Amino acid sequence: MRFHILTIFPDIFDSYLNESLFKRAQKAKRVLIKTYDLRDFTRDPHRKVDDRPFGGGPGMVLKVQPIWSAVRAITMRIAKGRTRRPRIRTILFSPRGKTLTAATARRLARYDHLVLICGRYEGVDERVADHIADEEVSIGDYVLSGGELPALVLMEAVSRHIPGFLGKEESLEEVNGSFPTYTRPEVFVPKHGSRTMRGRGWNVPPILLSGDHKKIKQWRETHGAAETS
Ligand code: ADE
């Protein structure tokens, strides 16, 4: 899987993507991530990526031209010298998009390349949604200042479906995340200042300490939450 991120803030991605899971996955070449600064695709000497909205109103609107030039450069480079046509999907992040679900993430994991266009909250020229993006994705019913955090969220949700992205421990995390888990101590007694809550504490459900694996399995099934794959 290759992710191509179009943004006016490429530096935002560095720290998250160079840690832990993504660091390892990139090293193993299971995922390749490239950020593109939209300013590098402008046609004017001031590298202007936004302009005032037609019809008036507050804020600035991301221009269609740099986005078009960037997407075209990326897709042409991908296609160059290939015999098989790679599967490419272009996504625009917007609070008006379809909400990201586990099913969407699984579907998107089947593409070879995802081109991720990070909008800014004041707006993106609507021609990007109409003519360039294959789909608009929202990560939830709230407005963020841009598509950078949504891009990170989508990348992680998608990558978890790429074989080998999750190591043994994280796969286990995935399973554990689907029902409540506990670790030592069996009873935790919180201290308020120097006083302990005498005789009281927070207990682990006794069934998990029982050693009865059949019962534990049943308990986990009844206390389970979302899907795990
Ligand atoms: N851009 C701003 N808010 C967003 C959201 N909730 N989802 C995706 N992109 C966004």
CSV table of C-alpha atoms and ligand atoms in Angstrom, one decimal:
chain,number,residue,atom,x,y,z
A,1,MET,CA,0.0,0.0,0.0
A,2,ARG,CA,1.3,3.4,-0.9
A,3,PHE,CA,-0.2,6.5,0.7
A,4,HIS,CA,0.2,9.9,-1.1
A,5,ILE,CA,-0.7,12.8,1.2
A,6,LEU,CA,-1.5,16.2,-0.3
A,7,THR,CA,-1.3,18.9,2.3
A,8,ILE,CA,-0.2,22.5,3.1
A,9,PHE,CA,1.3,21.2,6.3
A,10,PRO,CA,3.5,18.2,5.4
A,11,ASP,CA,5.5,18.4,8.7
A,12,ILE,CA,2.4,17.5,10.7
A,13,PHE,CA,2.8,13.8,9.7
A,14,ASP,CA,6.5,13.3,10.6
A,15,SER,CA,6.3,12.5,14.3
A,16,TYR,CA,3.3,10.1,14.2
A,17,LEU,CA,4.4,8.2,11.2
A,18,ASN,CA,8.0,7.8,12.3
A,19,GLU,CA,7.0,6.0,15.5
A,20,SER,CA,6.0,2.5,16.4
A,21,LEU,CA,3.7,0.6,14.0
A,22,PHE,CA,4.2,3.0,11.0
A,23,LYS,CA,7.9,3.2,11.6
A,24,ARG,CA,8.2,-0.6,11.4
A,25,ALA,CA,5.8,-1.0,8.5
A,26,GLN,CA,7.7,1.6,6.4
A,27,LYS,CA,11.0,-0.1,7.2
A,28,ALA,CA,9.6,-3.4,6.1
A,29,LYS,CA,8.1,-1.7,3.0
A,30,ARG,CA,4.6,-2.9,3.8
A,31,VAL,CA,3.5,0.7,3.5
A,32,LEU,CA,5.1,3.6,1.7
A,33,ILE,CA,4.1,7.1,2.7
A,34,LYS,CA,4.9,10.2,0.7
A,35,THR,CA,3.8,13.7,1.6
A,36,TYR,CA,3.4,16.4,-1.0
A,37,ASP,CA,3.4,20.1,-0.2
A,38,LEU,CA,0.6,21.7,-2.3
A,39,ARG,CA,2.6,24.9,-2.6
A,40,ASP,CA,5.1,23.0,-4.8
A,41,PHE,CA,2.3,22.6,-7.4
A,42,THR,CA,1.1,26.2,-7.7
A,43,ARG,CA,1.6,28.1,-10.9
A,44,ASP,CA,2.1,31.6,-9.4
A,45,PRO,CA,5.3,32.9,-8.1
A,46,HIS,CA,3.8,33.6,-4.6
A,47,ARG,CA,2.9,29.9,-4.3
A,48,LYS,CA,-0.7,30.8,-3.3
A,49,VAL,CA,-2.8,27.7,-2.6
A,50,ASP,CA,-6.0,29.5,-1.6
A,51,ASP,CA,-8.2,32.5,-2.6
A,52,ARG,CA,-11.3,34.3,-1.5
A,53,PRO,CA,-14.7,32.6,-2.2
A,54,PHE,CA,-16.8,33.7,-5.2
A,55,GLY,CA,-20.0,35.3,-3.9
A,56,GLY,CA,-18.3,36.7,-0.8
A,57,GLY,CA,-18.1,35.3,2.7
A,58,PRO,CA,-15.4,34.7,5.3
A,59,GLY,CA,-12.3,32.6,5.0
A,60,MET,CA,-10.3,31.3,2.2
A,61,VAL,CA,-10.9,28.5,-0.2
A,62,LEU,CA,-8.3,26.0,-1.4
A,63,LYS,CA,-7.8,26.4,-5.1
A,64,VAL,CA,-8.5,23.6,-7.6
A,65,GLN,CA,-5.4,24.1,-9.7
A,66,PRO,CA,-2.6,23.0,-7.3
A,67,ILE,CA,-4.7,20.0,-6.3
A,68,TRP,CA,-5.3,19.0,-9.9
A,69,SER,CA,-1.6,19.4,-10.8
A,70,ALA,CA,-0.5,17.4,-7.8
A,71,VAL,CA,-2.9,14.5,-8.4
A,72,ARG,CA,-2.0,14.4,-12.0
A,73,ALA,CA,1.7,14.3,-11.3
A,74,ILE,CA,1.2,11.5,-8.8
A,75,THR,CA,-1.0,9.4,-10.9
A,76,MET,CA,1.1,9.8,-14.0
A,77,ARG,CA,4.2,8.8,-12.1
A,78,ILE,CA,2.4,5.7,-10.7
A,79,ALA,CA,1.3,4.7,-14.2
A,80,LYS,CA,4.7,5.2,-15.9
A,81,GLY,CA,6.2,2.0,-17.1
A,82,ARG,CA,3.6,-0.3,-15.6
A,83,THR,CA,1.9,-3.0,-17.6
A,84,ARG,CA,-0.8,-3.8,-15.0
A,85,ARG,CA,-3.0,-0.8,-14.2
A,86,PRO,CA,-2.5,-0.1,-10.5
A,87,ARG,CA,-5.6,0.4,-8.4
A,88,ILE,CA,-5.7,4.0,-7.3
A,89,ARG,CA,-8.3,5.7,-5.1
A,90,THR,CA,-8.4,9.5,-4.5
A,91,ILE,CA,-10.0,10.7,-1.3
A,92,LEU,CA,-10.9,14.1,-0.2
A,93,PHE,CA,-11.4,14.7,3.6
A,94,SER,CA,-14.4,16.8,4.4
A,95,PRO,CA,-16.9,17.0,7.2
A,96,ARG,CA,-19.5,16.5,4.5
A,97,GLY,CA,-18.2,13.2,3.4
A,98,LYS,CA,-19.4,9.7,4.2
A,99,THR,CA,-18.4,8.7,7.7
A,100,LEU,CA,-15.4,6.3,7.9
A,101,THR,CA,-16.3,2.8,9.2
A,102,ALA,CA,-14.4,-0.4,9.6
A,103,ALA,CA,-16.0,-1.6,6.4
A,104,THR,CA,-14.7,1.4,4.5
A,105,ALA,CA,-11.2,0.9,5.9
A,106,ARG,CA,-11.3,-2.8,4.8
A,107,ARG,CA,-12.5,-1.8,1.3
A,108,LEU,CA,-9.8,0.8,0.9
A,109,ALA,CA,-7.1,-1.6,2.0
A,110,ARG,CA,-7.6,-3.4,-1.4
A,111,TYR,CA,-6.2,-0.5,-3.4
A,112,ASP,CA,-2.5,-0.2,-4.3
A,113,HIS,CA,-2.4,3.6,-3.9
A,114,LEU,CA,-4.5,5.9,-1.9
A,115,VAL,CA,-4.2,9.6,-2.7
A,116,LEU,CA,-5.3,11.6,0.3
A,117,ILE,CA,-6.3,15.3,-0.2
A,118,CYS,CA,-6.3,17.2,3.0
A,119,GLY,CA,-8.7,20.1,2.8
A,120,ARG,CA,-8.8,23.1,5.2
A,121,TYR,CA,-12.0,23.8,7.1
A,122,GLU,CA,-12.9,27.1,5.4
A,123,GLY,CA,-13.4,25.0,2.3
A,124,VAL,CA,-12.0,23.4,-0.8
A,125,ASP,CA,-13.1,24.5,-4.3
A,126,GLU,CA,-16.1,22.2,-5.0
A,127,ARG,CA,-14.6,21.1,-8.3
A,128,VAL,CA,-12.2,18.9,-6.4
A,129,ALA,CA,-15.0,16.8,-5.0
A,130,ASP,CA,-16.9,16.9,-8.4
A,131,HIS,CA,-14.0,16.1,-10.7
A,132,ILE,CA,-10.9,14.9,-8.9
A,133,ALA,CA,-11.8,12.9,-5.8
A,134,ASP,CA,-13.3,9.4,-6.1
A,135,GLU,CA,-14.9,9.8,-2.7
A,136,GLU,CA,-15.3,12.2,0.2
A,137,VAL,CA,-14.6,10.9,3.7
A,138,SER,CA,-15.4,12.3,7.1
A,139,ILE,CA,-14.1,10.9,10.3
A,140,GLY,CA,-17.1,12.0,12.4
A,141,ASP,CA,-19.8,14.5,13.0
A,142,TYR,CA,-17.5,17.4,14.1
A,143,VAL,CA,-15.5,20.0,12.2
A,144,LEU,CA,-11.7,19.9,12.4
A,145,SER,CA,-9.4,22.6,11.1
A,146,GLY,CA,-8.2,20.4,8.3
A,147,GLY,CA,-7.9,16.9,6.8
A,148,GLU,CA,-4.5,16.1,8.3
A,149,LEU,CA,-5.8,14.3,11.4
A,150,PRO,CA,-8.5,12.5,9.4
A,151,ALA,CA,-5.8,11.4,7.0
A,152,LEU,CA,-3.8,9.9,9.9
A,153,VAL,CA,-6.9,8.2,11.2
A,154,LEU,CA,-7.8,6.7,7.9
A,155,MET,CA,-4.2,5.5,7.2
A,156,GLU,CA,-4.1,3.7,10.5
A,157,ALA,CA,-7.6,2.2,10.1
A,158,VAL,CA,-6.7,1.0,6.6
A,159,SER,CA,-3.2,-0.2,7.4
A,160,ARG,CA,-4.4,-2.5,10.1
A,161,HIS,CA,-6.0,-4.6,7.3
A,162,ILE,CA,-2.7,-4.9,5.4
A,163,PRO,CA,-1.1,-8.4,6.0
A,164,GLY,CA,1.9,-8.1,8.4
A,165,PHE,CA,1.2,-4.5,9.4
A,166,LEU,CA,0.2,-5.6,12.9
A,167,GLY,CA,2.7,-7.6,14.8
A,168,LYS,CA,1.7,-10.4,17.1
A,169,GLU,CA,1.3,-8.0,20.1
A,170,GLU,CA,-0.8,-5.5,18.3
A,171,SER,CA,-3.1,-8.2,16.9
A,172,LEU,CA,-3.6,-9.3,20.4
A,173,GLU,CA,-4.3,-5.8,21.4
A,174,GLU,CA,-7.0,-5.8,18.7
A,175,VAL,CA,-8.6,-8.9,20.3
A,176,ASN,CA,-8.2,-7.5,23.8
A,177,GLY,CA,-9.8,-4.2,22.7
A,178,SER,CA,-13.0,-6.0,21.9
A,179,PHE,CA,-13.8,-6.9,25.6
A,180,PRO,CA,-12.8,-5.5,29.0
A,181,THR,CA,-9.3,-6.6,30.2
A,182,TYR,CA,-7.6,-6.4,33.6
A,183,THR,CA,-4.1,-7.0,35.0
A,184,ARG,CA,-2.6,-7.1,38.4
A,185,PRO,CA,-3.5,-6.3,41.2
A,186,GLU,CA,-6.7,-8.3,41.7
A,187,VAL,CA,-8.0,-5.5,44.0
A,188,PHE,CA,-6.8,-2.0,43.6
A,189,VAL,CA,-7.4,0.3,46.6
A,190,PRO,CA,-7.1,3.9,45.7
A,191,LYS,CA,-5.5,6.2,48.2
A,192,HIS,CA,-7.0,9.6,48.9
A,193,GLY,CA,-4.1,11.6,50.3
A,194,SER,CA,-2.7,9.4,53.1
A,195,ARG,CA,-6.0,7.6,53.7
A,196,THR,CA,-6.7,4.3,52.1
A,197,MET,CA,-10.4,3.4,51.4
A,198,ARG,CA,-10.3,0.8,54.1
A,199,GLY,CA,-12.1,-2.4,53.2
A,200,ARG,CA,-13.0,-1.1,49.8
A,201,GLY,CA,-11.4,-1.4,46.4
A,202,TRP,CA,-11.9,-1.9,42.7
A,203,ASN,CA,-12.2,-5.6,41.9
A,204,VAL,CA,-11.4,-7.7,38.9
A,205,PRO,CA,-14.5,-9.8,37.9
A,206,PRO,CA,-14.0,-13.1,39.8
A,207,ILE,CA,-14.7,-15.2,36.8
A,208,LEU,CA,-11.4,-14.0,35.1
A,209,LEU,CA,-9.5,-15.3,38.2
A,210,SER,CA,-11.3,-18.6,38.2
A,211,GLY,CA,-9.1,-20.5,35.8
A,212,ASP,CA,-12.2,-21.9,34.1
A,213,HIS,CA,-11.4,-21.1,30.4
A,214,LYS,CA,-14.8,-22.1,29.1
A,215,LYS,CA,-16.5,-19.7,31.5
A,216,ILE,CA,-14.0,-17.0,30.7
A,217,LYS,CA,-14.6,-17.4,27.0
A,218,GLN,CA,-18.4,-17.1,27.5
A,219,TRP,CA,-17.9,-14.0,29.7
A,220,ARG,CA,-15.8,-12.4,27.1
A,221,GLU,CA,-18.4,-13.1,24.4
A,222,THR,CA,-21.2,-11.5,26.4
A,223,HIS,CA,-19.0,-8.5,27.3
A,224,GLY,CA,-17.6,-8.1,23.7
A,225,ALA,CA,-17.9,-4.9,21.7
A,226,ALA,CA,-17.1,-4.1,18.1
A,227,GLU,CA,-15.8,-6.5,15.4
A,228,THR,CA,-12.1,-7.3,15.6
A,229,SER,CA,-11.2,-7.9,12.0
B,1,ADE,N1,-12.2,18.2,7.7
B,1,ADE,C1,-12.7,18.9,8.7
B,1,ADE,N2,-13.4,18.2,9.5
B,1,ADE,C2,-13.4,16.9,9.1
B,1,ADE,C3,-13.9,15.7,9.5
B,1,ADE,N3,-14.7,15.6,10.6
B,1,ADE,N4,-13.7,14.6,8.8
B,1,ADE,C4,-12.9,14.7,7.7
B,1,ADE,N5,-12.3,15.8,7.2
B,1,ADE,C5,-12.6,16.9,7.9
